[in-house]
Tab-separated table of C-alpha atoms and ligand atoms in Angstrom:
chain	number	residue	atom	x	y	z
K	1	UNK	CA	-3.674	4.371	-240.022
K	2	UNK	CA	-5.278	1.749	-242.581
K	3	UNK	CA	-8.125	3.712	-244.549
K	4	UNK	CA	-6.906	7.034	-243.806
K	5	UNK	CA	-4.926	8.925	-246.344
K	6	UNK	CA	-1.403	9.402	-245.240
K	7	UNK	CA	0.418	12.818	-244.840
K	8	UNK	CA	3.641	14.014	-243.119
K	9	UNK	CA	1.222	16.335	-240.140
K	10	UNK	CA	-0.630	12.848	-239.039
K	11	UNK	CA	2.676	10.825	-239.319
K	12	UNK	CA	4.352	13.377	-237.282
K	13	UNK	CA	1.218	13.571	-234.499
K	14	UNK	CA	1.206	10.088	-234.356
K	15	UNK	CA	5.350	9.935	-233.539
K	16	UNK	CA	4.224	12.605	-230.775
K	17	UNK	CA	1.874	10.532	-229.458
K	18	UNK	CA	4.323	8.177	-228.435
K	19	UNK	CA	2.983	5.734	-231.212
K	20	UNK	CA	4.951	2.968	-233.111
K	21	UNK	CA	4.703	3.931	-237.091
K	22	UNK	CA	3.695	0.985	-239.495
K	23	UNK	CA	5.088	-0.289	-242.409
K	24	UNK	CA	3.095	2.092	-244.359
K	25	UNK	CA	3.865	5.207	-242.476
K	26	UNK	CA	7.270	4.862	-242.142
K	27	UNK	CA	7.407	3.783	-246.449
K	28	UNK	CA	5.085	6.926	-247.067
K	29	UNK	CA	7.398	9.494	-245.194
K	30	UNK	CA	10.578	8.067	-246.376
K	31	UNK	CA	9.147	8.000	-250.055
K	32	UNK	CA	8.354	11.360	-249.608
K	33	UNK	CA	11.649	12.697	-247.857
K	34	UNK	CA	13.154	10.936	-251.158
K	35	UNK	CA	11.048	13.524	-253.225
K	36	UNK	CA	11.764	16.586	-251.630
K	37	UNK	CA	8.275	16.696	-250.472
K	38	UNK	CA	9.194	17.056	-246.838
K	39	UNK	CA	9.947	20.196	-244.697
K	40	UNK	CA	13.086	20.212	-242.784
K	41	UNK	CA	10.902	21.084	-239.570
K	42	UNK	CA	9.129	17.471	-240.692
K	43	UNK	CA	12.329	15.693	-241.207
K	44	UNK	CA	13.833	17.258	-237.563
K	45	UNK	CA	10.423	16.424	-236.313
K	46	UNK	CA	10.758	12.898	-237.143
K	47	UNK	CA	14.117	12.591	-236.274
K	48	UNK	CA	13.364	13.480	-233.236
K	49	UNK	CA	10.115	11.567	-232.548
K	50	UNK	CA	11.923	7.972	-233.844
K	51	UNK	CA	14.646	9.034	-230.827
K	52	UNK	CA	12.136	9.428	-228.238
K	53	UNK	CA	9.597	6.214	-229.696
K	54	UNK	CA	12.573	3.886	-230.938
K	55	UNK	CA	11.026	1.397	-233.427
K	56	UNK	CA	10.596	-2.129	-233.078
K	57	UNK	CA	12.908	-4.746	-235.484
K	58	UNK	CA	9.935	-4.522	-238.144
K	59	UNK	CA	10.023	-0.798	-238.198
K	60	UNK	CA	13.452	-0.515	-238.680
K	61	UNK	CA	13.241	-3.057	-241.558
K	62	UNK	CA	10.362	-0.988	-242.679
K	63	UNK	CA	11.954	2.133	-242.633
K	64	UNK	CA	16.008	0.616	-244.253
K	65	UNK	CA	13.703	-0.467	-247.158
K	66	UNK	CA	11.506	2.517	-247.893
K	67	UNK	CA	14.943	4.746	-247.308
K	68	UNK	CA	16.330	2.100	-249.855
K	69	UNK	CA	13.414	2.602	-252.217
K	70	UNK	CA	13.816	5.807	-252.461
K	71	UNK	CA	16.194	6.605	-254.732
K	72	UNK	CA	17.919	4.100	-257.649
K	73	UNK	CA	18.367	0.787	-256.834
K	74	UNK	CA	21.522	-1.018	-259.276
K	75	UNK	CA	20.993	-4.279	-260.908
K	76	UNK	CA	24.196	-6.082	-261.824
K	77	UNK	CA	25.078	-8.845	-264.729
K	78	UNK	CA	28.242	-10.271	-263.194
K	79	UNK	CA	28.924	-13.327	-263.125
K	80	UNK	CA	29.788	-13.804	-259.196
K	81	UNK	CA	28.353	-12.457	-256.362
K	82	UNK	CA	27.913	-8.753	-255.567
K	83	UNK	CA	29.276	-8.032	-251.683
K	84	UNK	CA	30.004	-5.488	-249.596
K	85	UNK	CA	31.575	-4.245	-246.570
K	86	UNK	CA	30.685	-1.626	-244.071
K	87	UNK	CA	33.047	0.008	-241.153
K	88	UNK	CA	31.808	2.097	-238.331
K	89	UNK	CA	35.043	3.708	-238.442
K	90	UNK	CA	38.366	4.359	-236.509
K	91	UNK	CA	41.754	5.184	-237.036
K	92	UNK	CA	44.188	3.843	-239.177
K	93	UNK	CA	41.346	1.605	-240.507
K	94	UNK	CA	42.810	0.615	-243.917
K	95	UNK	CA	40.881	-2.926	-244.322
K	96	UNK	CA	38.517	-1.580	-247.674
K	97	UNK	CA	41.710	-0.790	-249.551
K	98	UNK	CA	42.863	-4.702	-248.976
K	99	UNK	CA	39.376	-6.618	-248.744
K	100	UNK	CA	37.631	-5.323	-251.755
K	101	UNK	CA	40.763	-6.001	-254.272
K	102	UNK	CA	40.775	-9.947	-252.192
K	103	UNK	CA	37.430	-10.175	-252.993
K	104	UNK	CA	37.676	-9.696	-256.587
K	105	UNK	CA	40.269	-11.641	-256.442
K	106	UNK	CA	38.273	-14.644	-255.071
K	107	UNK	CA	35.756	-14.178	-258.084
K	108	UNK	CA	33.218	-11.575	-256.909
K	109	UNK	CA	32.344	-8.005	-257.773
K	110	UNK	CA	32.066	-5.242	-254.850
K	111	UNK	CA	30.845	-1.946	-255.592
K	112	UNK	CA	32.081	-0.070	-252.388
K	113	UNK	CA	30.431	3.135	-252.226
K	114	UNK	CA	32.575	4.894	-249.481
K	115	UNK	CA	33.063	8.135	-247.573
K	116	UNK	CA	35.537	11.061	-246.691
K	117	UNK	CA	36.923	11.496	-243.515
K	118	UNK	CA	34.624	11.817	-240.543
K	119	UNK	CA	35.489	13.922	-237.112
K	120	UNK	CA	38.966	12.031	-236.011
K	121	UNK	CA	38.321	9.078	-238.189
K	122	UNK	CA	39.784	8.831	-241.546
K	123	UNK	CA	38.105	8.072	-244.644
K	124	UNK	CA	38.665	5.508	-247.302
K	125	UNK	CA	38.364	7.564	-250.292
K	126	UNK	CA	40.808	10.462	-248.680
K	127	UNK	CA	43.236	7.516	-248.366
K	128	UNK	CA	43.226	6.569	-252.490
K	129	UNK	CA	43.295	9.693	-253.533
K	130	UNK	CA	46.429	10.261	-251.911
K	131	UNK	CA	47.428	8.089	-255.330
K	132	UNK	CA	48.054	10.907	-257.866
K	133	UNK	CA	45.280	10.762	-260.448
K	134	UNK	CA	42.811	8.431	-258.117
K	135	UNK	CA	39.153	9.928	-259.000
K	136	UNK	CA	36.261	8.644	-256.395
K	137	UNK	CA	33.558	10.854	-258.161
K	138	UNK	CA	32.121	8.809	-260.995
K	139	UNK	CA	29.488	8.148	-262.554
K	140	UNK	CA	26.987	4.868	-260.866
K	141	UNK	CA	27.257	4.126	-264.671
K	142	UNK	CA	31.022	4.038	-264.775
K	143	UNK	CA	31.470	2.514	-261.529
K	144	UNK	CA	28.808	-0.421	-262.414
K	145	UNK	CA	31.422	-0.967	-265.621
K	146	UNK	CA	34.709	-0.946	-263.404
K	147	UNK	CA	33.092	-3.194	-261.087
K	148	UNK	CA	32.650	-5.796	-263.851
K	149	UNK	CA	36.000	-5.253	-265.727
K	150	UNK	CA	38.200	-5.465	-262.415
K	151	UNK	CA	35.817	-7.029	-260.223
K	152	UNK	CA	36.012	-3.653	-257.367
K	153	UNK	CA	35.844	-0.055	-257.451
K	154	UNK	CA	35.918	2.281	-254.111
K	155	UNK	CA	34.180	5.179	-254.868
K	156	UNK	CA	32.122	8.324	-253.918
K	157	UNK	CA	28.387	8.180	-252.803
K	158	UNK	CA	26.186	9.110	-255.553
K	159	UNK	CA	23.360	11.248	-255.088
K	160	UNK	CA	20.761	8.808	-256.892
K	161	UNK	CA	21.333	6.090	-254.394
K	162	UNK	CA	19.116	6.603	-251.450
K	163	UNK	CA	18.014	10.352	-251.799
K	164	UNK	CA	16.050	10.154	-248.509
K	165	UNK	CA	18.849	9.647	-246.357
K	166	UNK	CA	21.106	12.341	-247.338
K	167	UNK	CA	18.505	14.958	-246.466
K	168	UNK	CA	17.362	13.591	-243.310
K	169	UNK	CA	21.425	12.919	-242.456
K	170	UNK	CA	21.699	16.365	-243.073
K	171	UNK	CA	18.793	17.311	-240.736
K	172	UNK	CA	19.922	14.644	-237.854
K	173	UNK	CA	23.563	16.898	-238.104
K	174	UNK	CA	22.068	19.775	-236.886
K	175	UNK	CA	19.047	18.792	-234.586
K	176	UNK	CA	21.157	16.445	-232.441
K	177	UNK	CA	19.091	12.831	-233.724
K	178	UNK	CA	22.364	11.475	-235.150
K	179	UNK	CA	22.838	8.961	-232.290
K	180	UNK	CA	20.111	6.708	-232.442
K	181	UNK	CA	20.471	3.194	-233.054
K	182	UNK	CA	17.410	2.907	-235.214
K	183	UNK	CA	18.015	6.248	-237.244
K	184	UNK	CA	21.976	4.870	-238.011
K	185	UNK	CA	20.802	1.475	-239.241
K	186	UNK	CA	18.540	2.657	-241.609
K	187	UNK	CA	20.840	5.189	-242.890
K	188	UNK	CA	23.731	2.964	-243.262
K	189	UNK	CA	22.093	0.334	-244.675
K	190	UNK	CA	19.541	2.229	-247.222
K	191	UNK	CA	22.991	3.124	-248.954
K	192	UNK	CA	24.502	0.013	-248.732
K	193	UNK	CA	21.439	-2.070	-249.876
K	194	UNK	CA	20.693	0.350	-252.522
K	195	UNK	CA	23.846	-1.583	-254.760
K	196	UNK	CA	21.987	-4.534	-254.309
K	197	UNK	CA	24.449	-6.753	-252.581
K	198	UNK	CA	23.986	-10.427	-252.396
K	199	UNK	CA	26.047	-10.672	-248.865
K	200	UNK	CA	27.893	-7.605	-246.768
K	201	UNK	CA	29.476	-7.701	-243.463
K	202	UNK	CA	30.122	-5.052	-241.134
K	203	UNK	CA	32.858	-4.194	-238.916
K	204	UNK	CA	31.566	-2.702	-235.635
K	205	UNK	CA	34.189	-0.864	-233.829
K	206	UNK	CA	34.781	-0.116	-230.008
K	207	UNK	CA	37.172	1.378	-227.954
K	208	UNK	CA	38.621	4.569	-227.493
K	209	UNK	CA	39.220	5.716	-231.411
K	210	UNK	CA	35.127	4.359	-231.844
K	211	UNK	CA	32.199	6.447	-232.791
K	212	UNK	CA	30.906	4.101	-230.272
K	213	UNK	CA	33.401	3.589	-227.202
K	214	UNK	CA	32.166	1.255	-224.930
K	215	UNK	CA	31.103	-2.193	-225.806
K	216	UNK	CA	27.138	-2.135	-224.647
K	217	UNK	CA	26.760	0.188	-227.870
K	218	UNK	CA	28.627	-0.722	-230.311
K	219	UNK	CA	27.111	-4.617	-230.062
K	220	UNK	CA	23.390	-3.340	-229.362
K	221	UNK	CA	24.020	-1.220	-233.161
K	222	UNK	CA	25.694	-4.389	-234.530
K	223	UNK	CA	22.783	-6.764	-233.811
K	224	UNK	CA	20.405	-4.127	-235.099
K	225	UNK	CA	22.169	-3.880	-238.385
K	226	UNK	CA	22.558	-7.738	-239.142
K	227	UNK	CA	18.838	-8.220	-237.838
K	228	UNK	CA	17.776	-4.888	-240.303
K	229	UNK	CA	19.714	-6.347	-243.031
K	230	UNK	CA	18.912	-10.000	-243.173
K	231	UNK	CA	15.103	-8.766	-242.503
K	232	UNK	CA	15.661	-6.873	-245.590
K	233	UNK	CA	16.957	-9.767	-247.529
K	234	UNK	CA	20.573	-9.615	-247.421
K	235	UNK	CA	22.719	-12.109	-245.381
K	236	UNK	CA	25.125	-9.886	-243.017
K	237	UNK	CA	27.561	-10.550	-240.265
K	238	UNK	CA	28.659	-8.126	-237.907
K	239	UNK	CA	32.169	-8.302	-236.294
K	240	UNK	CA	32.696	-6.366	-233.134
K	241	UNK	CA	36.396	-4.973	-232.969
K	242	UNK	CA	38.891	-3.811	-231.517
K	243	UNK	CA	39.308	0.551	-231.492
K	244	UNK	CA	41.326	0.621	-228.437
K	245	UNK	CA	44.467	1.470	-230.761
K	246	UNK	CA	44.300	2.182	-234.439
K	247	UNK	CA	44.474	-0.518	-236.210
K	248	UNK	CA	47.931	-0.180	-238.102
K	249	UNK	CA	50.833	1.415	-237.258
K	250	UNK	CA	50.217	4.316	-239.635
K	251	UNK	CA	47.513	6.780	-239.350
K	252	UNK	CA	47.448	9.292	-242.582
K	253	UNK	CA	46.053	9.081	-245.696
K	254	UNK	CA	49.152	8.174	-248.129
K	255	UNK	CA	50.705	6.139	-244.848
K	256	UNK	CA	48.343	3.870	-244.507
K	257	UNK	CA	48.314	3.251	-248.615
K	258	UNK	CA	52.082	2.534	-247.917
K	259	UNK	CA	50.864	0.070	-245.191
K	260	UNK	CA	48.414	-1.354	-247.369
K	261	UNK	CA	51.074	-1.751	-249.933
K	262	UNK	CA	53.266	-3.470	-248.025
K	263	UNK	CA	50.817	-5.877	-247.060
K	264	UNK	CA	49.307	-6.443	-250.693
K	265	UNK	CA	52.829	-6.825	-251.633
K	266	UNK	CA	54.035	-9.342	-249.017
K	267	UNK	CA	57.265	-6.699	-248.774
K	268	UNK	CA	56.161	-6.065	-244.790
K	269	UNK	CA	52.830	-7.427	-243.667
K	270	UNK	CA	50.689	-6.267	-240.699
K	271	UNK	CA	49.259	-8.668	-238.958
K	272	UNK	CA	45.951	-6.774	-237.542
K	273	UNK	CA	45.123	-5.476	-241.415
K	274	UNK	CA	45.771	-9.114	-242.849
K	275	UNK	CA	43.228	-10.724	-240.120
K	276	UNK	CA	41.329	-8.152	-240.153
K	277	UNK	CA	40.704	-8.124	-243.756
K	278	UNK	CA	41.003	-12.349	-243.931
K	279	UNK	CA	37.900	-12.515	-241.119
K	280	UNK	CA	35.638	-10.174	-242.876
K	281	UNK	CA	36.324	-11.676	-245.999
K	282	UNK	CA	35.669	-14.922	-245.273
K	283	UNK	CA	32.046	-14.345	-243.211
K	284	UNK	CA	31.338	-12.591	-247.057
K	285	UNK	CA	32.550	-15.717	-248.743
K	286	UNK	CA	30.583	-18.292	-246.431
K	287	UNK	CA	27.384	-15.438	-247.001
K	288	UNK	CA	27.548	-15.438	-249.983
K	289	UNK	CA	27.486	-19.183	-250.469
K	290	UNK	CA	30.267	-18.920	-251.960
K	291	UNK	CA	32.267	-21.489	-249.405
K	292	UNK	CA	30.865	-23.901	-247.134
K	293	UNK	CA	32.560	-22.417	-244.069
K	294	UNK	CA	34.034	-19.254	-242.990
K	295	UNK	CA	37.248	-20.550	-242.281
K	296	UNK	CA	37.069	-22.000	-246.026
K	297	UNK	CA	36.191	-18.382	-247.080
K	298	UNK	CA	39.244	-17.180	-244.545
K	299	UNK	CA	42.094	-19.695	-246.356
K	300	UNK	CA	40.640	-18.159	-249.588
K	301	UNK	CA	40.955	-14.424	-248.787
K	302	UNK	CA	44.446	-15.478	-247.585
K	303	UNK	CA	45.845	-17.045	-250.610
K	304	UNK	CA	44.067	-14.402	-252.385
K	305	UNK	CA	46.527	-12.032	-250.409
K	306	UNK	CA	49.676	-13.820	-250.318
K	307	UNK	CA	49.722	-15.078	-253.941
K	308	UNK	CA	50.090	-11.307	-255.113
K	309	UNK	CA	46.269	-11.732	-257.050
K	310	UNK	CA	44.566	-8.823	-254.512
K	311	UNK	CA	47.732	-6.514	-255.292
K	312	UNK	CA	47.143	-6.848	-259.302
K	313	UNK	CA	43.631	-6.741	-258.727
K	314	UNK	CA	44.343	-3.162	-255.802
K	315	UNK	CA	46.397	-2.027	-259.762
K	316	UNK	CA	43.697	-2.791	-262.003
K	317	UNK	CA	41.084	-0.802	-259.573
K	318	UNK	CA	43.794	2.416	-259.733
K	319	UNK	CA	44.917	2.182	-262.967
K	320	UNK	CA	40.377	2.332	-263.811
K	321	UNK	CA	39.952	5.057	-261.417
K	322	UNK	CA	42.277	7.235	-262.716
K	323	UNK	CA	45.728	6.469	-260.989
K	324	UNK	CA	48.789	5.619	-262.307
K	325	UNK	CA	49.130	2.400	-264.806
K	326	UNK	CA	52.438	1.445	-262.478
K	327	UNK	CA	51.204	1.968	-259.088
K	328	UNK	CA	51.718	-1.506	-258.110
K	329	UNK	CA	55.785	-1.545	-259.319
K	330	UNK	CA	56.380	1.490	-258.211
K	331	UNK	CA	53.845	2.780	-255.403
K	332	UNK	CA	57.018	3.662	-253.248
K	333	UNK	CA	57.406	6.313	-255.708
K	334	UNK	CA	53.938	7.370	-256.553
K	335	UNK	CA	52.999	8.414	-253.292
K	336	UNK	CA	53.206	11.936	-251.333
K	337	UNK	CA	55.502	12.577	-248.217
K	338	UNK	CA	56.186	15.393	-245.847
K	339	UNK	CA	58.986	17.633	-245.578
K	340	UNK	CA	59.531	17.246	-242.040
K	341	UNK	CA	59.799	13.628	-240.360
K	342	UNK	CA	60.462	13.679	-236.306
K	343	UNK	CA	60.644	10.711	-234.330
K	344	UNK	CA	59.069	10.697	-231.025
K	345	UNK	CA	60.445	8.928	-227.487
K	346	UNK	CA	58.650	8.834	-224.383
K	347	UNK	CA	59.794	9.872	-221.700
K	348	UNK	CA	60.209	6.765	-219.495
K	349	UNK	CA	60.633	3.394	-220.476
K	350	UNK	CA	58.271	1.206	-220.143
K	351	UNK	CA	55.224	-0.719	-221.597
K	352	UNK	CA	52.404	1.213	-223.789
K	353	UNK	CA	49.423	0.447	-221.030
K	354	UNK	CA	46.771	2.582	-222.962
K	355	UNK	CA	46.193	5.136	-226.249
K	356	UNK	CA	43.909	7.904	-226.764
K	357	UNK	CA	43.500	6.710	-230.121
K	358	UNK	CA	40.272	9.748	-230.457
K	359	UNK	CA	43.554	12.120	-229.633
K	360	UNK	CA	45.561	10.366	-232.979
K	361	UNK	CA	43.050	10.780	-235.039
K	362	UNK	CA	42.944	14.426	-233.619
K	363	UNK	CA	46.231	14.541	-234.299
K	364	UNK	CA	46.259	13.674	-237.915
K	365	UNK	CA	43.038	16.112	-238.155
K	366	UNK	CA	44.813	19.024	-237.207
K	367	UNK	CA	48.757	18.015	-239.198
K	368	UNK	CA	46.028	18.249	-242.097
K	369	UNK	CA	45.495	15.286	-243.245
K	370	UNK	CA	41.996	15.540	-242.225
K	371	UNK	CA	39.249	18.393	-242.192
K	372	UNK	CA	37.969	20.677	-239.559
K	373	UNK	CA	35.923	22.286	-242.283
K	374	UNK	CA	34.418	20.689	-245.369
K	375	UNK	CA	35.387	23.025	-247.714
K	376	UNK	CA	39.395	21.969	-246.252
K	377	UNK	CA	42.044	20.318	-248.832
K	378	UNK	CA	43.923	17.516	-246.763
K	379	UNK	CA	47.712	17.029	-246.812
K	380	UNK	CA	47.856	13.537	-248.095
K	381	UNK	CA	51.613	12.968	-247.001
K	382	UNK	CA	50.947	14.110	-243.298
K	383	UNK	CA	50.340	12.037	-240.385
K	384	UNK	CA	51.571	9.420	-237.872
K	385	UNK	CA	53.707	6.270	-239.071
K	386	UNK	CA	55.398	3.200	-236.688
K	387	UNK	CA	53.008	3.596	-234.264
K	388	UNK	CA	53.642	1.395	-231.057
K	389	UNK	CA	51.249	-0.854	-230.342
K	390	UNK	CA	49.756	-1.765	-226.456
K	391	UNK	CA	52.193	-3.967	-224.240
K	392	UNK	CA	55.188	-3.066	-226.499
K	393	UNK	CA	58.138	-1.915	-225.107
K	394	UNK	CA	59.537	1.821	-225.514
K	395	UNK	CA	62.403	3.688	-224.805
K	396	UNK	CA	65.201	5.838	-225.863
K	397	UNK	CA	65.604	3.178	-228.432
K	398	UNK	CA	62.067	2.626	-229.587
K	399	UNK	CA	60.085	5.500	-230.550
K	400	UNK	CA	56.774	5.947	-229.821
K	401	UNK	CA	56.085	6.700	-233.471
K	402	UNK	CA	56.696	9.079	-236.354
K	403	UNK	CA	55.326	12.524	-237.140
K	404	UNK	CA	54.799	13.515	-240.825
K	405	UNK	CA	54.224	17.326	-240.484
K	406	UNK	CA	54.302	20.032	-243.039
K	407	UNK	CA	56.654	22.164	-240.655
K	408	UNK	CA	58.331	22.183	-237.936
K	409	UNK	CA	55.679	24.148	-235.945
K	410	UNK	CA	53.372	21.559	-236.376
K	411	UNK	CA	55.181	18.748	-235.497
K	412	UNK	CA	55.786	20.536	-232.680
K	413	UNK	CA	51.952	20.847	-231.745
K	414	UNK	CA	51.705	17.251	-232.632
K	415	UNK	CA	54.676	15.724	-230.381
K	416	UNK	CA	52.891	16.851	-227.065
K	417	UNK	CA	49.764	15.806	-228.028
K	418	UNK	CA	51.125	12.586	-228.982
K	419	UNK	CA	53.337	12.393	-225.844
K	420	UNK	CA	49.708	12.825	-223.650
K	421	UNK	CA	47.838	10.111	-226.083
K	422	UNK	CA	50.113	7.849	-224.595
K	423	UNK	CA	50.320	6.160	-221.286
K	424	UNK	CA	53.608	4.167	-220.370
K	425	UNK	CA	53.596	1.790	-217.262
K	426	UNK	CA	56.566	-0.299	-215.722
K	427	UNK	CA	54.737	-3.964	-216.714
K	428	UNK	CA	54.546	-5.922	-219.973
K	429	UNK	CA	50.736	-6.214	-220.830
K	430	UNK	CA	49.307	-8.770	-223.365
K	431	UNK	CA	48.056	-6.660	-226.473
K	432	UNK	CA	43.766	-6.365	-226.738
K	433	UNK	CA	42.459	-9.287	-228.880
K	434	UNK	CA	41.459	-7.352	-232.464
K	435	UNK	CA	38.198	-9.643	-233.056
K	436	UNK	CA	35.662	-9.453	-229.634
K	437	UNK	CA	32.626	-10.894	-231.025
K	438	UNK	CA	30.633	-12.279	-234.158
K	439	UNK	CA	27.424	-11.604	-234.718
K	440	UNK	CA	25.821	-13.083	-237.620
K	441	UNK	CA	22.204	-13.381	-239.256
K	442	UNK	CA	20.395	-15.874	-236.633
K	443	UNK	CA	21.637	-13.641	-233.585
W	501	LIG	N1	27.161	6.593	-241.049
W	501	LIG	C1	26.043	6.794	-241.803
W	501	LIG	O1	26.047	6.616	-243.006
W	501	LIG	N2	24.930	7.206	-241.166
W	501	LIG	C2	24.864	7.406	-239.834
W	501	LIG	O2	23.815	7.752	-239.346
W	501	LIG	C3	26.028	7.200	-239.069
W	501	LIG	C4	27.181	6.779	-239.708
């Protein structure tokens, strides 16, 4: 369209058309979208015309950027790198609460911008402010000074970063454009690039408790975010994971801080959150330039762990945010519980073969520590805790897991549908491996 002045009607005849957008095009209607100055009917139109013309890896770039540009973008005077992380999401996905206070911890600053709960996945910031007093709504201001002082804050998306997504995420909701591969990248990645990271790395998820189950998917969105982001500047690695059972044994907002805890504090570590959190970390370290190798970046994540550093800096963060001074001496106490606490059997013994882990996350949901409307307060002390994993062994003397209800009634509801999100079978099975690929910036 070079020569011809651009507006949303030719844009949007164009899309019909069938047409690939330009640079330009796609920059003009984002900037605009960022404005206000387009229609919903546009936005829904466009939505739905980048679904039926996906765009090619320069669009997409095109489009992350403009969506980028559209709103603030943060400048930092640190004096380490800036990083980030990204999940797709799951259940009992704690790893933000342990990898952004390692990070710091290793000498870099990571502003995580985060969200709530999402469908049957649970949401980072739900999880801290189970801590009484933790406050994820600040100001970009506020969380730009945290960042420097403790080196991490987790906090609430701000509406200055990346205007032009929120409406058009808002539009995708309700015209059914939210699945498309091009339409995700730019939206996650506008936000994220928006803090002006030096290095992030995602953690794709598949399996069962995925927003993308089966593997085909969830790599063909990885490789279009780390090809997005390092065409946008910004060295990212994608890992592909494991969903196929949540990822700790707790699921709930203030039992998966206790799991967290536990790990931070080397009182009862869980191996899939301490890998987890050790591999991501170290693709940012190696990223960032900040070691030579990923495993170099690994050891340092780990030592960052085990030598108690991530747990003062996890106390710092809280302490900034609004939480108690203490939490790290006495986080047993801090947090909420529930008045009832049922352990559940199966009803053969046998081997864990498979978990719904959608139905878990369903499960939480509806105990309450989750929404089914927006406007919902969450339980933080509900939810699921010692959660058996696949290929262990249950019985009458190894529980399937614990329910956290608020009554009986509902632990009721929630012991059959945990019963049916299990499936027992006579023969030991190995567990699923918990890292299935790597995908980084030359892929
Ligand atoms: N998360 C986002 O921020 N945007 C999407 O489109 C999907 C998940």
């Amino acid at each position: 369209m070079a020569g011809t002045a651009l507006d949303a009607r030719a844009i949007l005849s164009q899309l019909r058309a069938g047409t690939q957008l330009g640079p330009e095009a796609l920059n003009w209607f984002a900037q605009a979208l960022g404005r206000g100055e387009i229609s919903d009917a546009q936005a829904g139109a466009f939505a739905m015309g980048i679904c039926r013309a996906p765009l090619d890896s320069a669009g997409r770039v095109a489009l992350t950027c403009a969506m980028r540009d559209s709103g603030k973008t943060l400048q930092w005077d640190v004096p380490g790198p800036v990083l980030d992380k990204h999940s797709t999401g799951g259940v009992g996905d704690c790893v933000s609460l342990a990898l952004a206070p390692a990070l710091a911890a290793c000498g870099a600053y990571v502003p995580m911008i985060s969200g709530r709960g999402l469908g049957h996945t649970g949401g980072t910031l739900d999880k801290l402010e189970a801590i009484p007093g933790y406050r994820s709504e600040v100001s970009l201001e506020r969380m730009q000074q945290i960042t420097a002082q403790v080196g991490c804050a987790i906090v609430s998306a701000s509406d200055d970063l990346a205007p032009a997504d929120k409406l058009l995420y808002g539009v995708r909701d309700v015209t059914g454009t939210v699945d498309s591969i091009d339409l995700i990248t730019a939206s996650i990645l506008s936000k994220k690039l928006a803090e002006a990271p030096e290095a992030l790395v995602l953690d794709v998820k598949v399996g069962s408790g995925a927003i993308m189950p089966d593997r085909a998917s969830a790599e063909a969105l990885a490789r279009a975010l780390v090809q997005t982001a390092n065409g946008a500047g910004c060295p990212t690695t994608a890992l592909l994971t494991d969903m196929s059972q949540p990822l700790v044994t707790a699921a709930g907002n203030a039992l998966e801080v206790i799991e967290v805890m536990e790990t931070l504090t080397m009182t009862g570590v869980t191996h899939a959150l301490w890998e987890l959190t050790v591999q991501l970390g170290g693709a940012l370290l190696f990223d960032s330039g900040m070691t030579v190798t990923r495993e170099q970046g690994g050891e340092e994540i780990s030592k960052a762990l085990s030598s108690g550093r991530a747990a003062e800096k996890f106390g710092e963060m809280v302490a900034a945010m609004g939480g108690p001074t203490d939490f790290i001496e006495r986080w047993r106490d801090r947090l909420p519980g529930a008045s009832v606490q049922r352990l559940v059997f199966p009803e053969q013994k046998g081997f864990i073969s498979q978990v719904d882990t959608r139905a878990l996350g369903e499960i939480v949901v509806h105990l309450g520590g989750g929404r089914l409307r927006g406007s919902d307060r969450i339980n933080p002390g509900v939810g699921l805790s010692q959660l058996a994993g696949i290929g262990e062994e249950v019985g009458q003397d190894r529980p399937i897991a614990m329910i956290h209800a608020a009554s009986q009634a509902e632990a009721d509801r929630a012991e059959d549908a945990l019963v049916a999100a299990y499936s027992v079978g006579p023969l030991p099975l190995d567990p699923p491996d918990l890292i299935l690929a790597q995908i980084a910036g030359d892929a």
